[in-house]
Amino acid sequence: MPERSESDSRKLLRRLRDSLALPGKGQDRLDRITHLIADSMGTEVCSIYLFRDEDTLELCATEGLKKEAVHQTRMKLGEGLVGRVARTASAVNTADAPSEKGFRYMPETGEEIFSSFLGVPVQRVGERLGVLVVQSKTARQFSEDEVYALEVVAMVVAEMTELGAFLGEEGGLKALHKQPRLFRGGTAQEGSAEGHVWLHEPRVVVTNPVADDPLTEIDRIREAVGQLRVSIDDLLSAAALDKDQRQVLEAYRMFANSRGWLKRMEEDIARGLSAEAAVEKEQSAARARLEQVEDAYLRERLNDLDDLSNRLLRILTGQGADTGAQMPEDPILIARNIGPAELLDYGKRLRGVVLEEGSVGSHAAIVARALAIPLVIHAERIVAEALNGDHILVDGDQGLVHLRPDEMVVRSFRDKMAMQAKAQERYASLRSLPAQSKCGTITRLNMNAGLMADLPSIESSGAEGVGLFRTELQFLIRNQMPKRDELARLYARVMDAAKGRAVAFRTLDIGSDKVLPYMKPQDEPNPAMGWRAIRVGLDKPGVLQMQAQALIRAAAGRPLTVMFPFITELSEFTEARDMVLRQVEREDRLGRPVPEALKIGAMLETPSLAYAPRAFFDLADFVSIGGNDLKQFFFAADRENERVRKRYDTLNTSFLRFLRLIAERCQTSDTPLSFCGEDAGRPVEALVFAALGIGALSMRPTSIGPVKALLRQVDLQEAREVILRSMAEGAVSVRPVLMDWLATRVE
Ligand code: PEP
Ligand code: MG
C-alpha cells in the first residue's frame, strides 16, 4: 500500500464533507463514508461502530463485511478488539487480529478472512461515540502515518455524529443528547431535586470540522494561540492573584507556550481539519489520557490543558461563556468542578448541583451543604452529555442523576419526593415539641450552620440552637483575610437571627482539606493529621485573636459560646481558652461590653482527648464530639476516601464503647456533651447516641424532624438495654439487633 500523503488525507476529508452535503438519510451517509474511507485508505474493509447505549457498540455501517451484519452485530464495551478500542480510547493496530488478546470472532460479519485490523476511537471531548475500523486481508501492521490519518478521519466522523449527520428513523442513529441517561455518582449532600440543566460552562459548537485551505487555518490557530498567550500573561500580571490561581495560570502558560501542542494541532490541520477540529482532537486525546492516569498532579495538569483548549475554542469561534441562554427557573447546575465562591454566587437559586469531580469534603461540598441543596459528585461525563434546559432529576441520597428521564422514572421520582414532602409536613407538626422519649428523657436537638443563609431554618426546623457554626466559610470564599469588623457584623447578624438561642461558634478550622487561598499552603504528606485547626490557631495566634475579638464585639454584652476544633490535649485547650479570656479582658479595658455569660468548649475529634486528665473535663464548659473526624481517626479510615469511608459502621461496638467512655467521663465531671458530626442527623444513629447518654445532638436543619420523630416514639432506657445487651453478646455492630427491636416499636 502506498504511503499516505497529507494531500490524500485532505482529499478524503473534503470528499467526506461533500458527501454529507448530498441529500440522503443518515444510513445512506454512513454507507457512503465507509466506502470513501476504504477506498482512500486502500483497505478492503471500513466499518463504523457506534454506541447504542452507554456500553453497547453496534456495527452501523460497513464496506467489506457482510451487509446482513449491519445493526445486528453488537458488543459490550471492552469486548473484542472494537470494544477494547472504545474502552481504552486508544488505537489497536495489529497484523494478525485473530491471535490478538481479547479477539472475538463474529461469524455473521465474515471477518475471518481479514488479518490486519486498525481501530481508532470516535470521540469528542469527554464523549465516547464509537469506533472506526479498517481491515485488510494481507497480514501487515498499519504505519504510524496511517493510524494518524484514520484518527483525523475519526475526528471528522465524531463532529458529524455530533451535528446529527447520521440521524435516521430506521437503522440510522438516534439523536444524541436526546436519550435518557442515568449517572451513578457519589453523594456529597443529600436531598432530591427536579429541575432543568444549567451548564456552568456551556459547550462550544464546532460546525466546520473540515477546512479547504490549511494555510488559512494555520494562520488562524497561530493567531488564536498568540491571543491566548497574551491573555494569560495579562492575567498573570494582574495584582490580586492568590497562590493557587497563579499556579494554575503558570501551568496554562506552560501549555500555551509548548511547541508540541501547537505543532500537533498544525499537523492535524495539514491533514485537512479546521483549526477548531484540531483543537478538539488534541483535547479529546488529552481527555482520554486523563481517564487513564491515577496521579492527582498529572490529572490536574491535564485538566488545565482541557480548560486551555476551551479558551482557545472560544477565541476561534467567538463563542463566549455567556451564550445569552436564559437560566431556567429551577436550575440544576452541572459542572466539571466549581469553586466555593462561584457556587455561592448562584446561591439559593439552585435546586441542585452535579459535578464530574469534587469530593465529600471539598469547599463546594461545604457550600452546598450550607445551602442545603443536593450535591452529586463523580457523575462521569455528564458535562459532555447534558445540554442547557434538559430535564433532570437529582437523587442526592443515592448519588444518582437521571438526565432526560422517561415518564416512568419521573413518576416514581415524584412519588418519592411527595412522600418526603409529606413526611416533612408531619415533622412540621412536631416543631414546637421537645425530643422527649417515652421514658421521659429529653434530648436537645440543635442545628449546624455556616452561612447567614442557614439561619432562617432555625425557625422552620424547630432547632433549639446552633450546635455548630462553622466559621471557615467566610474565610474560604474570599481572596483575602476578612476584616475583624466585617466578621463582627456577620456574627452579630447570626446572633440576632438566633433570637437568644445559643450559637456555638467554632473558631477557624482550616488546614487538612480546607486551604485558605491567601495563606501559604503547607506541603504536608498527610494534611488531615497535619497543621490544622487549633494547631494553626495556637502557632499563629493573630487570626484566632482577631476572631475572638470579632465574636466578643458581635455579642455586645449578650451571652457567647465559643468552641475550638481539633483539641487533642489539655494544654491546647487551656492555651486557647486563656487567649479568649485575655481578649475579653482587653475589650473590658477598652470599655466595650463583655459577654454576660461566656461558655468555652472543645470539640472532641481525636481519641486522645477522651483520655485527657480530669482537669480538662472540669475546665471545659462543654464537649462536642466532631464525629466526622473522630470516626476517621478511630478507625484510621479517611473520611474523604470513598473506598474506606463507609467500611466501618458507626454502630460498630468498638466505636460505641468508646462513645460510652466519653459520655461517662463527661457525666463524672458534669460536663454537657453533644455530638455534631453528620451521623447525628441519621435517626437510628441519633437514637443510639442519645441512649448512650449524649444529651445534645447537632445536625443539618432538615434532619431535625426525622430524628425528633424517632426519638419521640421510643423508650431510650429500653433502647439502651438492647444496645448494651448486644454489645455484651459480642456483636460487631448493634445495628441488626437494634433494627429488629425498632421494627416492633415504630410505626
Ligand atoms: C466533625 O469533624 O465531625 C465536624 C463536625 O467538623 P467538620 O466536619 O467541619 O470537620
Ligand atoms: Mg472536624
PDB file of N, CA and C and ligand atoms in Angstrom, residues 506 509 532 603 605 626 629 639, ligand 2:
ATOM      1  N   ARG A 506     -17.677  27.897  66.230  1.00  0.00           N
ATOM      2  CA  ARG A 506     -16.422  27.150  66.235  1.00  0.00           C
ATOM      3  C   ARG A 506     -15.356  28.023  65.607  1.00  0.00           C
ATOM      4  N   ASP A 509     -11.452  26.494  61.480  1.00  0.00           N
ATOM      5  CA  ASP A 509     -10.945  25.123  61.321  1.00  0.00           C
ATOM      6  C   ASP A 509     -10.386  24.999  59.911  1.00  0.00           C
ATOM      7  N   ARG A 532      -3.314  21.828  61.326  1.00  0.00           N
ATOM      8  CA  ARG A 532      -4.680  22.227  61.039  1.00  0.00           C
ATOM      9  C   ARG A 532      -5.383  22.732  62.299  1.00  0.00           C
ATOM     10  N   MET A 603     -14.030  20.701  70.875  1.00  0.00           N
ATOM     11  CA  MET A 603     -14.514  19.590  70.053  1.00  0.00           C
ATOM     12  C   MET A 603     -13.618  18.393  70.294  1.00  0.00           C
ATOM     13  N   GLU A 605     -12.343  15.414  68.683  1.00  0.00           N
ATOM     14  CA  GLU A 605     -12.251  14.865  67.334  1.00  0.00           C
ATOM     15  C   GLU A 605     -11.094  13.887  67.184  1.00  0.00           C
ATOM     16  N   GLY A 626     -16.907  15.805  67.430  1.00  0.00           N
ATOM     17  CA  GLY A 626     -16.899  16.020  65.975  1.00  0.00           C
ATOM     18  C   GLY A 626     -16.777  14.644  65.350  1.00  0.00           C
ATOM     19  N   ASP A 629     -14.588  13.676  62.114  1.00  0.00           N
ATOM     20  CA  ASP A 629     -13.157  13.484  62.307  1.00  0.00           C
ATOM     21  C   ASP A 629     -12.879  12.355  63.289  1.00  0.00           C
ATOM     22  N   ARG A 639     -12.029  10.121  55.908  1.00  0.00           N
ATOM     23  CA  ARG A 639     -13.440  10.460  55.700  1.00  0.00           C
ATOM     24  C   ARG A 639     -13.747  10.872  54.263  1.00  0.00           C
TER      25      ARG A 639
HETATM   26 MG    MG B   2     -13.998  18.139  62.266  1.00  0.00          MG
END
